[in-house]
PDB file of C-alpha atoms in Angstrom:
ATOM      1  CA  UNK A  24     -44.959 -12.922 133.709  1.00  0.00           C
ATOM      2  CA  UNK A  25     -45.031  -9.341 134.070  1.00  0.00           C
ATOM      3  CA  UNK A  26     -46.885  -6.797 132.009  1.00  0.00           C
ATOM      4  CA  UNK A  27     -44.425  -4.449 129.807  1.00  0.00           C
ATOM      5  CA  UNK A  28     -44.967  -0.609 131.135  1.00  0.00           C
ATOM      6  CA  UNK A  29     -46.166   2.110 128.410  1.00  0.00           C
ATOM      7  CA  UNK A  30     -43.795   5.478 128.911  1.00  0.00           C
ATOM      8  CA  UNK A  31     -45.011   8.672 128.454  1.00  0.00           C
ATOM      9  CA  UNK A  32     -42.527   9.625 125.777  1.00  0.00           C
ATOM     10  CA  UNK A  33     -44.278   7.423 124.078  1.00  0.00           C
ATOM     11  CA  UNK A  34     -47.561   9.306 123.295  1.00  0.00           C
ATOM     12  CA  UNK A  35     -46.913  12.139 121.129  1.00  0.00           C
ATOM     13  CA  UNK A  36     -44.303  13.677 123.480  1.00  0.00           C
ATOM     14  CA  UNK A  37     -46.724  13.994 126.733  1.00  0.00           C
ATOM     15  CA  UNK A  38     -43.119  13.074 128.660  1.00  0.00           C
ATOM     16  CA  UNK A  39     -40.758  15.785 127.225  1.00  0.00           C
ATOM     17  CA  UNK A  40     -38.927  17.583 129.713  1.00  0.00           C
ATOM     18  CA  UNK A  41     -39.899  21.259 130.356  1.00  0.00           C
ATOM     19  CA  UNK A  42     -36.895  22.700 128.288  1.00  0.00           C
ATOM     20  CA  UNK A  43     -37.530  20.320 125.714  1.00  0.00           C
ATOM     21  CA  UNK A  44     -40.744  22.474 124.989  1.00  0.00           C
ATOM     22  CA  UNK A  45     -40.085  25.566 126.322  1.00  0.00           C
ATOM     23  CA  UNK A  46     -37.278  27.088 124.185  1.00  0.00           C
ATOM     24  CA  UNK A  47     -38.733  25.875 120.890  1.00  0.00           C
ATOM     25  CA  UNK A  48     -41.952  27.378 122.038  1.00  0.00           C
ATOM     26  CA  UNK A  49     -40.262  30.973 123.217  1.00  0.00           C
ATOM     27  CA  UNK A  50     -38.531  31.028 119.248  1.00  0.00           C
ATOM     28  CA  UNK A  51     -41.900  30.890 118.576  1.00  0.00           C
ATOM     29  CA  UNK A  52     -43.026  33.570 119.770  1.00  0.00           C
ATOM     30  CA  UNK A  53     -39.784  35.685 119.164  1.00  0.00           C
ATOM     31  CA  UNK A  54     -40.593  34.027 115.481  1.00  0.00           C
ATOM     32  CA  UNK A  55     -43.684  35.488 115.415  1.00  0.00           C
ATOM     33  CA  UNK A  56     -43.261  39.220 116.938  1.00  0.00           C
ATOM     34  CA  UNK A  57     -40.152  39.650 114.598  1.00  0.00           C
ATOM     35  CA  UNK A  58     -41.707  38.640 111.551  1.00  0.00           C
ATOM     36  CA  UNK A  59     -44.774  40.755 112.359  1.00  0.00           C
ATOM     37  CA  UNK A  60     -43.118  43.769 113.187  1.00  0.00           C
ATOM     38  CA  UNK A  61     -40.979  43.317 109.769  1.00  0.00           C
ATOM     39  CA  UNK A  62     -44.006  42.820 107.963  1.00  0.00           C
ATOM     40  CA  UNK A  63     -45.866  45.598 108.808  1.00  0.00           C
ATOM     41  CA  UNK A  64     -43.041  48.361 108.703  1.00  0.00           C
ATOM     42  CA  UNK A  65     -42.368  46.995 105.026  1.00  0.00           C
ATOM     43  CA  UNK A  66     -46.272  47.209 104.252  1.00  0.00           C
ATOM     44  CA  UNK A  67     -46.804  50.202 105.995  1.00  0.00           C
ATOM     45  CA  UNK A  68     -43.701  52.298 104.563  1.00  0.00           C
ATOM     46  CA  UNK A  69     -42.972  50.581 101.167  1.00  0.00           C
ATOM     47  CA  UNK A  70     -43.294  52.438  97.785  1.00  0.00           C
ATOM     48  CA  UNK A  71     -46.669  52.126  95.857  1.00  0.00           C
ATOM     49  CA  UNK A  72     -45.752  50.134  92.571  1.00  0.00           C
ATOM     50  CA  UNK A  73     -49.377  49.210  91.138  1.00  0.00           C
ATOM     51  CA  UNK A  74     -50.040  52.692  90.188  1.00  0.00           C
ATOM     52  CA  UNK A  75     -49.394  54.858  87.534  1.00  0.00           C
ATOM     53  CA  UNK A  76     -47.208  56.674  89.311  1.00  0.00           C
ATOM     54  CA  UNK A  77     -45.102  53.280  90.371  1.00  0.00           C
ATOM     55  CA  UNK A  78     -42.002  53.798  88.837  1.00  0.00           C
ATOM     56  CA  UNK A  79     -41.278  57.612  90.114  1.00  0.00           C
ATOM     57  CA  UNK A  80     -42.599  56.539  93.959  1.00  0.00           C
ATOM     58  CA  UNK A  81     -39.583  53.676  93.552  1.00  0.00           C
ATOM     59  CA  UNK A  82     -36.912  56.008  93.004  1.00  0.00           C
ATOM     60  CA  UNK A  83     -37.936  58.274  95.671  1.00  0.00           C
ATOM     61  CA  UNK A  84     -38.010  55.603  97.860  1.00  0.00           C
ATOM     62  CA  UNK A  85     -34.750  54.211  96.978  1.00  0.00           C
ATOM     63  CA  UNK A  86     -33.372  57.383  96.935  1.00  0.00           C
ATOM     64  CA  UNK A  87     -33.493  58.039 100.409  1.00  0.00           C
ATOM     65  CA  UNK A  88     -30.945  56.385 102.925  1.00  0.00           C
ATOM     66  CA  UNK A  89     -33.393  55.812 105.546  1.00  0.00           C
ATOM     67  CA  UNK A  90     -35.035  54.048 103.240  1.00  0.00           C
ATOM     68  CA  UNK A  91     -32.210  51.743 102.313  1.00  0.00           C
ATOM     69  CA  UNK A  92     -31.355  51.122 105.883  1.00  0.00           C
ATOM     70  CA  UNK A  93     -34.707  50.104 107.371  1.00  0.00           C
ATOM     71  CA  UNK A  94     -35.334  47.737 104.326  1.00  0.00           C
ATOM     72  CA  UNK A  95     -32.567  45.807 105.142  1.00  0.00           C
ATOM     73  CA  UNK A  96     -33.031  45.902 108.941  1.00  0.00           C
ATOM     74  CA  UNK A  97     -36.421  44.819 108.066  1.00  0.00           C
ATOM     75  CA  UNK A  98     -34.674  41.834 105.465  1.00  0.00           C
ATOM     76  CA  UNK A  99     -32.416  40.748 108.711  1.00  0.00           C
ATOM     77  CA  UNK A 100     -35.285  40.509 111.244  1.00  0.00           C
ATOM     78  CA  UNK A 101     -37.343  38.159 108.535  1.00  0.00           C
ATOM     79  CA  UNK A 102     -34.415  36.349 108.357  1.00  0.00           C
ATOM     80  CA  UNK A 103     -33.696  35.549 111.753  1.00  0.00           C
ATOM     81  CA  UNK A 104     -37.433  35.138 112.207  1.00  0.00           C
ATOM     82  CA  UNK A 105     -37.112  32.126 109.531  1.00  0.00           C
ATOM     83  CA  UNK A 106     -34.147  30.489 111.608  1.00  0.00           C
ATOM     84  CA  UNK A 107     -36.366  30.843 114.488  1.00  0.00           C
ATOM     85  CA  UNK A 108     -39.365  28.976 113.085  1.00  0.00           C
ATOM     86  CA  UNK A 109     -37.242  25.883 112.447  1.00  0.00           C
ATOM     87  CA  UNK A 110     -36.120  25.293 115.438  1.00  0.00           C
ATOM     88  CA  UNK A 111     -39.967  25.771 116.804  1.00  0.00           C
ATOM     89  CA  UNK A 112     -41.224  23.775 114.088  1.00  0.00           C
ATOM     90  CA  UNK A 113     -39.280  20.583 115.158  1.00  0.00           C
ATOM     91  CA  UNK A 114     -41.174  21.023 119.003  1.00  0.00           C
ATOM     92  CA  UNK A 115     -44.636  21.370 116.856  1.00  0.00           C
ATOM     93  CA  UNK A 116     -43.910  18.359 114.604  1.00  0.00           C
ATOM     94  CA  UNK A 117     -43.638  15.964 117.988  1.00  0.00           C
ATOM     95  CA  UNK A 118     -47.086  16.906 118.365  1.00  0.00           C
ATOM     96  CA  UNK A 119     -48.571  15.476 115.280  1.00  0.00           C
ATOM     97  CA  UNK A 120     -47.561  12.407 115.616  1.00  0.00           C
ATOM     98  CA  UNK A 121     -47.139   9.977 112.982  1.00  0.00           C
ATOM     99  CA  UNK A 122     -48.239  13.041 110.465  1.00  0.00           C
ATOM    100  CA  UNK A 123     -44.821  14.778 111.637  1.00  0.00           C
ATOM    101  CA  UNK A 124     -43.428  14.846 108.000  1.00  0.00           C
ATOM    102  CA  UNK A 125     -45.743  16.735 106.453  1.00  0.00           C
ATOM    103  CA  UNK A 126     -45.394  19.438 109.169  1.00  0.00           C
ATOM    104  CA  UNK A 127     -41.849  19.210 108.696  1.00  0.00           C
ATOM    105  CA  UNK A 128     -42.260  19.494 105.262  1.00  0.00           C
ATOM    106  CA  UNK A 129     -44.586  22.102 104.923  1.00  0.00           C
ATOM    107  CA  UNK A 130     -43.060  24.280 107.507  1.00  0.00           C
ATOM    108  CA  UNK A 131     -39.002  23.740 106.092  1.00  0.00           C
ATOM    109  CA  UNK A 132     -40.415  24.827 102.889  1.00  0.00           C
ATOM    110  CA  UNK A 133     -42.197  27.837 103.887  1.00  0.00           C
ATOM    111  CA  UNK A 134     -39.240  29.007 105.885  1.00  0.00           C
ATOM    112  CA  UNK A 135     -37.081  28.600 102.626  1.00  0.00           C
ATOM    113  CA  UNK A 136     -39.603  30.171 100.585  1.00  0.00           C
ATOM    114  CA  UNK A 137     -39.666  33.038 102.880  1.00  0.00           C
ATOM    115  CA  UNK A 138     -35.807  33.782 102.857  1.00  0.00           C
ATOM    116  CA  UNK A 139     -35.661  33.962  99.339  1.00  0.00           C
ATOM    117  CA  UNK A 140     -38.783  36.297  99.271  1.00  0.00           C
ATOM    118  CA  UNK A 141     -36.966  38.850 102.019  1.00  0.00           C
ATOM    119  CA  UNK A 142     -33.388  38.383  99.534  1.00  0.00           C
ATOM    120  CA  UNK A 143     -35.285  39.085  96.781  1.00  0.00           C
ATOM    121  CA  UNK A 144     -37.671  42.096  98.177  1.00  0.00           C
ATOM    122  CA  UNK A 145     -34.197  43.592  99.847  1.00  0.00           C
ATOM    123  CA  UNK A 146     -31.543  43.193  98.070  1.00  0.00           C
ATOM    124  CA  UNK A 147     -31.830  46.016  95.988  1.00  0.00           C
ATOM    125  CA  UNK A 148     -31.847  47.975  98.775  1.00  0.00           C
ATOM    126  CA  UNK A 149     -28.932  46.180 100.244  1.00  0.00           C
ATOM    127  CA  UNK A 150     -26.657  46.343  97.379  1.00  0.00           C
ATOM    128  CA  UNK A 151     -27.616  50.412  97.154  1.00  0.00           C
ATOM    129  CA  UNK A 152     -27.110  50.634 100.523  1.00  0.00           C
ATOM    130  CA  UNK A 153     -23.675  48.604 100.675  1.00  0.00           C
ATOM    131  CA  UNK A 154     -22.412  49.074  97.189  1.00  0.00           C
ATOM    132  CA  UNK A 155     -20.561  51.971  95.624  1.00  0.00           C
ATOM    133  CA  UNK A 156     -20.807  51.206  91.992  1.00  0.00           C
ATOM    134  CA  UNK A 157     -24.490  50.304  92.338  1.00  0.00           C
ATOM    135  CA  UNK A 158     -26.576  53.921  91.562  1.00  0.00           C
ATOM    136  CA  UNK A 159     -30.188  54.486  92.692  1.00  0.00           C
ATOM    137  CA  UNK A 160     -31.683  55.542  89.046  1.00  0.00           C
ATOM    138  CA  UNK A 161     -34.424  55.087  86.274  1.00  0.00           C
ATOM    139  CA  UNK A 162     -32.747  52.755  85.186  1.00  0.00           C
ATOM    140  CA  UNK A 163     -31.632  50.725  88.024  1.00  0.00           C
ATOM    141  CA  UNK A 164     -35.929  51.128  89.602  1.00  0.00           C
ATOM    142  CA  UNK A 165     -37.201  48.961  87.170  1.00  0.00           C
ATOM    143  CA  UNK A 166     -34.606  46.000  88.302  1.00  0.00           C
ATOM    144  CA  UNK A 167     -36.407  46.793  91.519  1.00  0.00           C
ATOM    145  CA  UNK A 168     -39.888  46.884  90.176  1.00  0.00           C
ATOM    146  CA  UNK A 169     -39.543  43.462  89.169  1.00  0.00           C
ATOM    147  CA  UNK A 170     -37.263  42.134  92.673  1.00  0.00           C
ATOM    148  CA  UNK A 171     -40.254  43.642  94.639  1.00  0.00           C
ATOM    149  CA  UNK A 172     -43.124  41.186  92.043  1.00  0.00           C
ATOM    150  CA  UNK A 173     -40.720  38.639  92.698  1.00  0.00           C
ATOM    151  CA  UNK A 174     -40.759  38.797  96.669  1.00  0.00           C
ATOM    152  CA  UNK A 175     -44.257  38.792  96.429  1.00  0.00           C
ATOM    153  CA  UNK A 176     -44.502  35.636  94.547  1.00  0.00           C
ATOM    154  CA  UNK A 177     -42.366  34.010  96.597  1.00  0.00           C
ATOM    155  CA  UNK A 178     -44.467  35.446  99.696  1.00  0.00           C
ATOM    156  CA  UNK A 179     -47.461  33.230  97.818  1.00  0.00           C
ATOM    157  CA  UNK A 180     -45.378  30.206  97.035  1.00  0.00           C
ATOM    158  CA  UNK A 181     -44.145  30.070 101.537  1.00  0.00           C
ATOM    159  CA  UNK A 182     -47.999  30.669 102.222  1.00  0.00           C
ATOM    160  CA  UNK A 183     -49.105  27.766  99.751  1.00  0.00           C
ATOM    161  CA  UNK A 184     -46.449  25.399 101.630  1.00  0.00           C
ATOM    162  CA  UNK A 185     -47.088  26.810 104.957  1.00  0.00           C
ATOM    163  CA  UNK A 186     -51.146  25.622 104.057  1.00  0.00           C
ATOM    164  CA  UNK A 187     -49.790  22.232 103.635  1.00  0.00           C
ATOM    165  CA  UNK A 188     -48.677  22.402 107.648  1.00  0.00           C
ATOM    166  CA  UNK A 189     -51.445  24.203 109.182  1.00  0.00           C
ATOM    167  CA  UNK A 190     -53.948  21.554 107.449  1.00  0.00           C
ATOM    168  CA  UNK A 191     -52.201  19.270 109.308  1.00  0.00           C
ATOM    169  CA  UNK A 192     -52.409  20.620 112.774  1.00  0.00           C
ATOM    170  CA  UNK A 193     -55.856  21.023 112.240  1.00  0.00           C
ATOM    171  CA  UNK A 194     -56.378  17.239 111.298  1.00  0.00           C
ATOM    172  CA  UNK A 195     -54.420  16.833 114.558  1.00  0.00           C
ATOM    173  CA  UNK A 196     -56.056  18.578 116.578  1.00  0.00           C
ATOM    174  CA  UNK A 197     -59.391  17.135 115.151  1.00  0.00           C
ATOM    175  CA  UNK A 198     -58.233  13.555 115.191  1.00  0.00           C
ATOM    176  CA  UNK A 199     -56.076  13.409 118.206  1.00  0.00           C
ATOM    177  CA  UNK A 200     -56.319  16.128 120.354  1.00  0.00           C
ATOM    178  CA  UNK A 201     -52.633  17.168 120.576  1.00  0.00           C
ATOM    179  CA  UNK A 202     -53.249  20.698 119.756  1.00  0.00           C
ATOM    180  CA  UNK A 203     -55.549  22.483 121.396  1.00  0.00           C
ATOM    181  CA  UNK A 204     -59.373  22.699 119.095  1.00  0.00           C
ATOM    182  CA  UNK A 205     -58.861  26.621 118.931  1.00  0.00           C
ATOM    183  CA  UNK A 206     -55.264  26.292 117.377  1.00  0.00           C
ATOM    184  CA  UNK A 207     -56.569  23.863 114.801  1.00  0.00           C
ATOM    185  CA  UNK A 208     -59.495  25.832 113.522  1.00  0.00           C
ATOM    186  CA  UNK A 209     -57.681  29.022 113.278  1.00  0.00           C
ATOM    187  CA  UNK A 210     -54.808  27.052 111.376  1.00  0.00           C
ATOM    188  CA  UNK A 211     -57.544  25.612 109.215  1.00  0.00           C
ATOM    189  CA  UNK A 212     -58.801  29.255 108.455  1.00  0.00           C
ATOM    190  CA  UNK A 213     -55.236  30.423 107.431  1.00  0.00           C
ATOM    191  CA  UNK A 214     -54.916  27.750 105.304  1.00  0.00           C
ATOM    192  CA  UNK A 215     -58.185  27.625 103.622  1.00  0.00           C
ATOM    193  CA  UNK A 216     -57.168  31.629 103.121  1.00  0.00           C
ATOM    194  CA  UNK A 217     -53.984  30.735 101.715  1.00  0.00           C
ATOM    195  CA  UNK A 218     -56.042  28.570  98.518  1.00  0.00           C
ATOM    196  CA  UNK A 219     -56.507  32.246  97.276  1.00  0.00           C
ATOM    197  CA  UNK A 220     -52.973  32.455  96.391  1.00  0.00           C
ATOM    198  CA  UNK A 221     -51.919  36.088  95.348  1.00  0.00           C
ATOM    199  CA  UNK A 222     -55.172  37.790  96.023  1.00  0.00           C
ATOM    200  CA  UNK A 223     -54.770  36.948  99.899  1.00  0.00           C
ATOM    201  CA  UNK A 224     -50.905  36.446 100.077  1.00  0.00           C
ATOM    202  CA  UNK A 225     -50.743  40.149 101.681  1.00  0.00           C
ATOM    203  CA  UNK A 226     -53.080  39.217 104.648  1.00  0.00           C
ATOM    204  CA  UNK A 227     -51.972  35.483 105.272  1.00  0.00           C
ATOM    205  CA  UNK A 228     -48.675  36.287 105.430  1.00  0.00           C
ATOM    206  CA  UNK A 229     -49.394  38.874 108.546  1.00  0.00           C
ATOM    207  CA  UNK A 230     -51.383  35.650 109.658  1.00  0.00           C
ATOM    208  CA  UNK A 231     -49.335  33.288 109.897  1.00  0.00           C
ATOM    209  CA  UNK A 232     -46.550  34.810 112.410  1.00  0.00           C
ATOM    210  CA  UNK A 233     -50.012  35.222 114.417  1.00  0.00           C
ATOM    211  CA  UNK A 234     -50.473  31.738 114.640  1.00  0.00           C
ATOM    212  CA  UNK A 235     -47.126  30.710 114.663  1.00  0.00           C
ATOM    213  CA  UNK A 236     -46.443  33.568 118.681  1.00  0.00           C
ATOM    214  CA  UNK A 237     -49.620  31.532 119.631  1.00  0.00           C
ATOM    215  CA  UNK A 238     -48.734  27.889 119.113  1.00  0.00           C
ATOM    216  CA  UNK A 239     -45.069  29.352 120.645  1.00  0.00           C
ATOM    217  CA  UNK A 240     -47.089  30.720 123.378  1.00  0.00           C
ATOM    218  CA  UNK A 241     -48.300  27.505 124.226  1.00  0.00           C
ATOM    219  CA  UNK A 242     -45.887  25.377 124.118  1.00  0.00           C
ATOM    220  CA  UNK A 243     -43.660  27.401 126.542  1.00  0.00           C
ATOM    221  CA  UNK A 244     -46.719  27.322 128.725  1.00  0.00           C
ATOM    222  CA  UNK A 245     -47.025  23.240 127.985  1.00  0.00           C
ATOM    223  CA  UNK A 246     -42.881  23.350 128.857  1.00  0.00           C
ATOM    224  CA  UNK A 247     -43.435  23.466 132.877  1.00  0.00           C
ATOM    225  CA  UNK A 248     -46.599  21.279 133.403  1.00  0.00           C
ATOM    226  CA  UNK A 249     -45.345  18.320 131.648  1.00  0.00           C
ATOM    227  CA  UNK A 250     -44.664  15.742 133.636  1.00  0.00           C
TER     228      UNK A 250
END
């Protein structure tokens, strides 16, 4: 009588082939850096709406071209950075195991959340930029006013869902050892973060495409050594 064999595809994916891991971790990464880089140029250049003066500093913004045409670069990059994450998030659900769904889950969500955040947060600018019958105006900046609240909220609601997948990798990489014990912990962090809703929304959304270039990061290293 012989004794069945175990194969290594059957432990959590320790027998993918190289390219199984390796592209899904590289969109990572290129996940990561775009949504980053988006992030920061719309933080760093965007028009001042809590203050008093919130309303005038909207129209000026909107009022100027270059304006209009880096917001919706900015929209597009998010965007493609959300198609990215998918197809990493299906290599990073493998890893978990039997707790797969609620990564998938978690992570689909968040990257659905975040598309309609970036449409909502752009396409004022969009339909200013692309539309002839659509005028800049005092009018028009309060419709934008209350796109730009929106795209927040929606920034909260992707980090809320994304909380529900980085708790996860953390009780993975607690429990089984899949993901590395640094990964986990700094997941953990993000998501513990994210509880805060809209009072931390603006720094755990420059967090997460952090965490999601270094999980990327190592799976395309993890790509060549399997076995």
């Amino acid at each position: 009588m012989t004794t069945p064999t175990t194969t290594p595809a059957a432990h959590g994916g320790a027998g993918e082939s190289p390219r199984r891991t390796l592209w899904p971790g590289l969109a990572g990464v290129a996940s990561g850096v775009l949504m980053l880089v988006a992030l920061l140029v719309i933080f760093a250049g965007g028009p001042d709406t809590e203050g008093r003066d919130g309303l005038r500093e909207t129209l000026a913004f909107y009022s100027d071209d270059g304006n209009l045409d880096r917001t919706e670069g900015m929209a597009v990059m998010l965007l493609l950075s959300a198609l990215l994450f998918l197809w990493f998030l299906g290599a990073l659900a493998r890893l978990a195991g039997n707790r797969s769904h609620l990564v998938l889950a978690g992570g689909a969500v968040y990257a659905a959340l975040l598309m309609i955040a970036t449409l909502a947060g752009s396409i004022y600018a969009i339909s200013a930029n692309n539309t002839d019958s659509f005028q800049v105006g005092p009018g028009t900046a309060m419709v934008a006013l209350l796109l730009l609240d929106m795209a927040y909220a929606g920034f909260v609601a992707a980090m809320a869902a994304a909380a529900v997948l980085l708790f996860t990798v953390w009780r993975v990489a607690v429990t089984t050892r899949a993901v590395p014990a640094w990964l986990g912990w700094c997941a953990f962090a993000i998501a513990v973060l994210s509880l805060a809703g809209p009072f931390s929304a603006w720094l755990t959304v420059l967090l997460m495409p952090l965490w999601t270039l270094a999980a990327g990061l190592l799976l395309a290293l993890r790509g060549p050594a399997a076995p």
